[in-house]
């Protein structure tokens, strides 16, 4: 493993990773063999600007990106296995106050390369990308067959969405509040829109 103030590289034998409050971490390259990102893994890594989640990762724990206030680019690599996501904050009220996994991140670009699994209960705020007001571009890879409910909800700057031809289901309220989105092409394979 090599560690410096500007980069951290993981060796292949690592399976989970935790770098809580490593405020000097500006970039990271995760091993293609990584299978899980634990609860609070990058909590407070405020200098981290981009991350690519390898295709082998099947689970990201709660609060993994809480406090990542510099994270602008998210790439969830193309893969065939679904990725299970935790959340960023639980709510005990009956409103939309729950926070999705990337709630603290001022994301600008997002690539989804596979199906995501997450629980929203009755709270739209638990969707992992809910309310990302700075995201301007989203691409959805060829392995994605469904976009879950509220996924891009209230992305008010979202102007460009590229959907894959294999997409079959678009969940409830996926594009609700995306006021900058002037046009979208729905692939022929889509059989359900919530």
Short mmCIF file of C-alpha atoms in Angstrom, two decimals:
data_model
loop_
_atom_site.label_atom_id
_atom_site.label_comp_id
_atom_site.label_asym_id
_atom_site.label_seq_id
_atom_site.Cartn_x
_atom_site.Cartn_y
_atom_site.Cartn_z
CA UNK A 1 0.00 0.00 0.00
CA UNK A 2 1.29 3.49 -0.80
CA UNK A 3 0.02 6.45 1.21
CA UNK A 4 0.69 10.13 0.66
CA UNK A 5 -1.15 13.38 1.20
CA UNK A 6 -2.39 13.36 -2.39
CA UNK A 7 -2.93 9.73 -3.32
CA UNK A 8 -3.68 6.40 -1.73
CA UNK A 9 -3.41 3.14 -3.69
CA UNK A 10 -4.81 -0.17 -2.48
CA UNK A 11 -3.14 -3.48 -3.09
CA UNK A 12 -5.13 -6.37 -4.56
CA UNK A 13 -5.41 -8.33 -1.32
CA UNK A 14 -7.64 -5.71 0.35
CA UNK A 15 -11.34 -6.58 0.46
CA UNK A 16 -12.74 -3.75 2.61
CA UNK A 17 -11.50 -0.26 3.23
CA UNK A 18 -11.85 2.38 5.97
CA UNK A 19 -10.19 5.82 5.88
CA UNK A 20 -12.42 7.77 8.26
CA UNK A 21 -11.43 11.44 8.63
CA UNK A 22 -8.35 11.16 6.38
CA UNK A 23 -8.70 14.82 5.39
CA UNK A 24 -5.55 14.85 3.23
CA UNK A 25 -6.92 12.16 0.90
CA UNK A 26 -7.47 13.86 -2.47
CA UNK A 27 -7.65 10.83 -4.75
CA UNK A 28 -7.93 7.08 -4.48
CA UNK A 29 -7.61 4.11 -6.79
CA UNK A 30 -9.46 1.10 -5.44
CA UNK A 31 -8.38 -2.42 -6.33
CA UNK A 32 -10.47 -4.24 -8.93
CA UNK A 33 -10.70 -7.10 -6.37
CA UNK A 34 -12.32 -4.97 -3.66
CA UNK A 35 -15.70 -6.48 -2.71
CA UNK A 36 -17.06 -4.15 0.00
CA UNK A 37 -16.74 -0.59 1.26
CA UNK A 38 -17.52 -0.56 4.96
CA UNK A 39 -19.71 1.66 7.11
CA UNK A 40 -18.11 5.10 7.45
CA UNK A 41 -15.24 4.13 5.13
CA UNK A 42 -14.59 7.62 3.74
CA UNK A 43 -16.40 9.55 6.48
CA UNK A 44 -14.97 13.07 6.67
CA UNK A 45 -12.61 12.73 3.68
CA UNK A 46 -13.43 16.28 2.65
CA UNK A 47 -10.59 16.65 0.10
CA UNK A 48 -11.59 13.58 -1.95
CA UNK A 49 -12.77 14.86 -5.36
CA UNK A 50 -13.53 11.72 -7.38
CA UNK A 51 -14.12 8.03 -6.84
CA UNK A 52 -14.61 5.00 -9.07
CA UNK A 53 -16.34 2.05 -7.43
CA UNK A 54 -14.94 -1.20 -8.90
CA UNK A 55 -17.28 -3.75 -10.51
CA UNK A 56 -16.47 -6.35 -7.82
CA UNK A 57 -17.90 -4.19 -5.01
CA UNK A 58 -21.35 -5.51 -4.09
CA UNK A 59 -21.99 -3.50 -0.91
CA UNK A 60 -21.33 -0.02 0.43
CA UNK A 61 -22.17 0.51 4.09
CA UNK A 62 -24.04 3.36 5.79
CA UNK A 63 -22.33 6.76 6.14
CA UNK A 64 -19.52 5.67 3.76
CA UNK A 65 -19.34 9.14 2.14
CA UNK A 66 -20.68 11.29 4.99
CA UNK A 67 -18.71 14.55 5.02
CA UNK A 68 -17.12 14.06 1.58
CA UNK A 69 -17.81 17.70 0.78
CA UNK A 70 -15.33 17.82 -2.12
CA UNK A 71 -16.57 14.75 -4.03
CA UNK A 72 -17.61 15.92 -7.53
CA UNK A 73 -17.31 12.81 -9.70
CA UNK A 74 -18.85 9.39 -9.03
CA UNK A 75 -18.30 6.41 -11.30
CA UNK A 76 -19.97 3.13 -10.41
CA UNK A 77 -18.10 0.84 -12.80
CA UNK A 78 -20.00 -1.34 -15.25
CA UNK A 79 -20.66 -4.77 -13.81
CA UNK A 80 -23.24 -7.53 -13.75
CA UNK A 81 -23.70 -7.80 -9.97
CA UNK A 82 -26.09 -5.42 -8.24
CA UNK A 83 -24.61 -2.94 -5.78
CA UNK A 84 -26.31 -2.64 -2.35
CA UNK A 85 -26.08 0.88 -0.90
CA UNK A 86 -26.52 2.04 2.67
CA UNK A 87 -27.67 5.54 3.60
CA UNK A 88 -26.12 8.66 5.07
CA UNK A 89 -28.55 9.54 7.83
CA UNK A 90 -31.58 7.89 9.36
CA UNK A 91 -34.68 9.87 10.20
CA UNK A 92 -37.17 9.24 12.97
CA UNK A 93 -39.70 11.70 11.56
CA UNK A 94 -42.38 11.10 8.96
CA UNK A 95 -40.93 13.54 6.39
CA UNK A 96 -38.32 13.34 3.62
CA UNK A 97 -35.51 14.15 6.06
CA UNK A 98 -33.54 10.93 5.58
CA UNK A 99 -30.29 11.38 3.64
CA UNK A 100 -29.08 9.14 0.85
CA UNK A 101 -25.55 7.75 0.71
CA UNK A 102 -24.11 10.65 -1.34
CA UNK A 103 -26.13 13.45 0.33
CA UNK A 104 -23.06 15.34 1.55
CA UNK A 105 -21.26 15.22 -1.80
CA UNK A 106 -21.52 18.13 -4.27
CA UNK A 107 -21.51 15.73 -7.25
CA UNK A 108 -21.38 17.15 -10.78
CA UNK A 109 -21.11 14.01 -12.91
CA UNK A 110 -22.40 10.48 -12.30
CA UNK A 111 -21.98 7.21 -14.18
CA UNK A 112 -24.15 4.26 -13.11
CA UNK A 113 -22.74 1.03 -14.51
CA UNK A 114 -25.09 -1.47 -12.86
CA UNK A 115 -28.28 -1.88 -10.93
CA UNK A 116 -28.36 -0.30 -7.49
CA UNK A 117 -30.25 -1.68 -4.53
CA UNK A 118 -31.23 0.61 -1.65
CA UNK A 119 -34.08 1.11 0.78
CA UNK A 120 -36.12 4.30 0.80
CA UNK A 121 -39.00 3.14 2.95
CA UNK A 122 -41.47 6.01 2.64
CA UNK A 123 -38.74 8.66 2.49
CA UNK A 124 -37.55 9.94 -0.91
CA UNK A 125 -34.51 11.44 0.80
CA UNK A 126 -32.96 7.99 1.24
CA UNK A 127 -32.40 7.61 -2.49
CA UNK A 128 -28.59 7.68 -2.90
CA UNK A 129 -28.54 10.62 -5.34
CA UNK A 130 -31.64 12.52 -4.19
CA UNK A 131 -31.37 16.30 -4.35
CA UNK A 132 -27.94 16.52 -5.98
CA UNK A 133 -28.39 20.11 -7.17
CA UNK A 134 -25.00 20.38 -8.94
CA UNK A 135 -25.16 17.23 -11.09
CA UNK A 136 -25.27 18.29 -14.75
CA UNK A 137 -24.65 14.94 -16.45
CA UNK A 138 -25.67 11.33 -15.80
CA UNK A 139 -24.80 8.31 -17.91
CA UNK A 140 -26.40 4.92 -17.39
CA UNK A 141 -24.33 1.93 -18.56
CA UNK A 142 -25.37 -1.10 -20.59
CA UNK A 143 -25.71 -3.41 -17.56
CA UNK A 144 -28.39 -1.27 -15.93
CA UNK A 145 -31.88 -2.72 -16.40
CA UNK A 146 -33.69 -0.64 -13.77
CA UNK A 147 -33.43 2.80 -12.19
CA UNK A 148 -34.88 2.81 -8.69
CA UNK A 149 -37.42 5.24 -7.29
CA UNK A 150 -36.36 8.85 -6.65
CA UNK A 151 -32.86 8.13 -8.07
CA UNK A 152 -32.37 11.52 -9.77
CA UNK A 153 -35.15 13.37 -7.97
CA UNK A 154 -34.57 17.11 -7.50
CA UNK A 155 -31.34 17.21 -9.52
CA UNK A 156 -32.19 20.75 -10.57
CA UNK A 157 -29.04 21.26 -12.72
CA UNK A 158 -29.32 17.93 -14.56
CA UNK A 159 -29.25 18.79 -18.28
CA UNK A 160 -27.92 15.61 -19.94
CA UNK A 161 -29.04 12.02 -19.33
CA UNK A 162 -27.83 9.11 -21.43
CA UNK A 163 -29.80 5.92 -20.83
CA UNK A 164 -28.67 2.44 -21.91
CA UNK A 165 -30.54 0.40 -24.50
CA UNK A 166 -30.91 -2.43 -21.95
CA UNK A 167 -32.91 -0.29 -19.51
CA UNK A 168 -36.33 -1.86 -18.87
CA UNK A 169 -37.74 -0.10 -15.78
CA UNK A 170 -37.73 3.52 -14.63
CA UNK A 171 -39.01 3.79 -11.07
CA UNK A 172 -41.39 6.26 -9.47
CA UNK A 173 -40.35 9.93 -9.33
CA UNK A 174 -36.94 9.27 -10.95
CA UNK A 175 -36.86 12.61 -12.79
CA UNK A 176 -39.18 14.56 -10.46
CA UNK A 177 -37.90 18.13 -10.04
CA UNK A 178 -35.22 17.89 -12.75
CA UNK A 179 -36.09 21.37 -14.02
CA UNK A 180 -33.03 21.80 -16.30
CA UNK A 181 -33.73 18.57 -18.20
CA UNK A 182 -35.21 19.69 -21.53
CA UNK A 183 -35.16 16.35 -23.39
CA UNK A 184 -34.63 12.66 -22.71
CA UNK A 185 -34.68 9.63 -24.98
CA UNK A 186 -36.44 6.64 -23.47
CA UNK A 187 -34.94 3.38 -24.83
CA UNK A 188 -37.20 0.96 -26.70
CA UNK A 189 -36.62 -1.76 -24.09
CA UNK A 190 -38.34 0.27 -21.33
CA UNK A 191 -41.61 -1.46 -20.41
CA UNK A 192 -42.42 0.36 -17.17
CA UNK A 193 -42.22 3.97 -15.98
CA UNK A 194 -43.34 4.66 -12.43
#
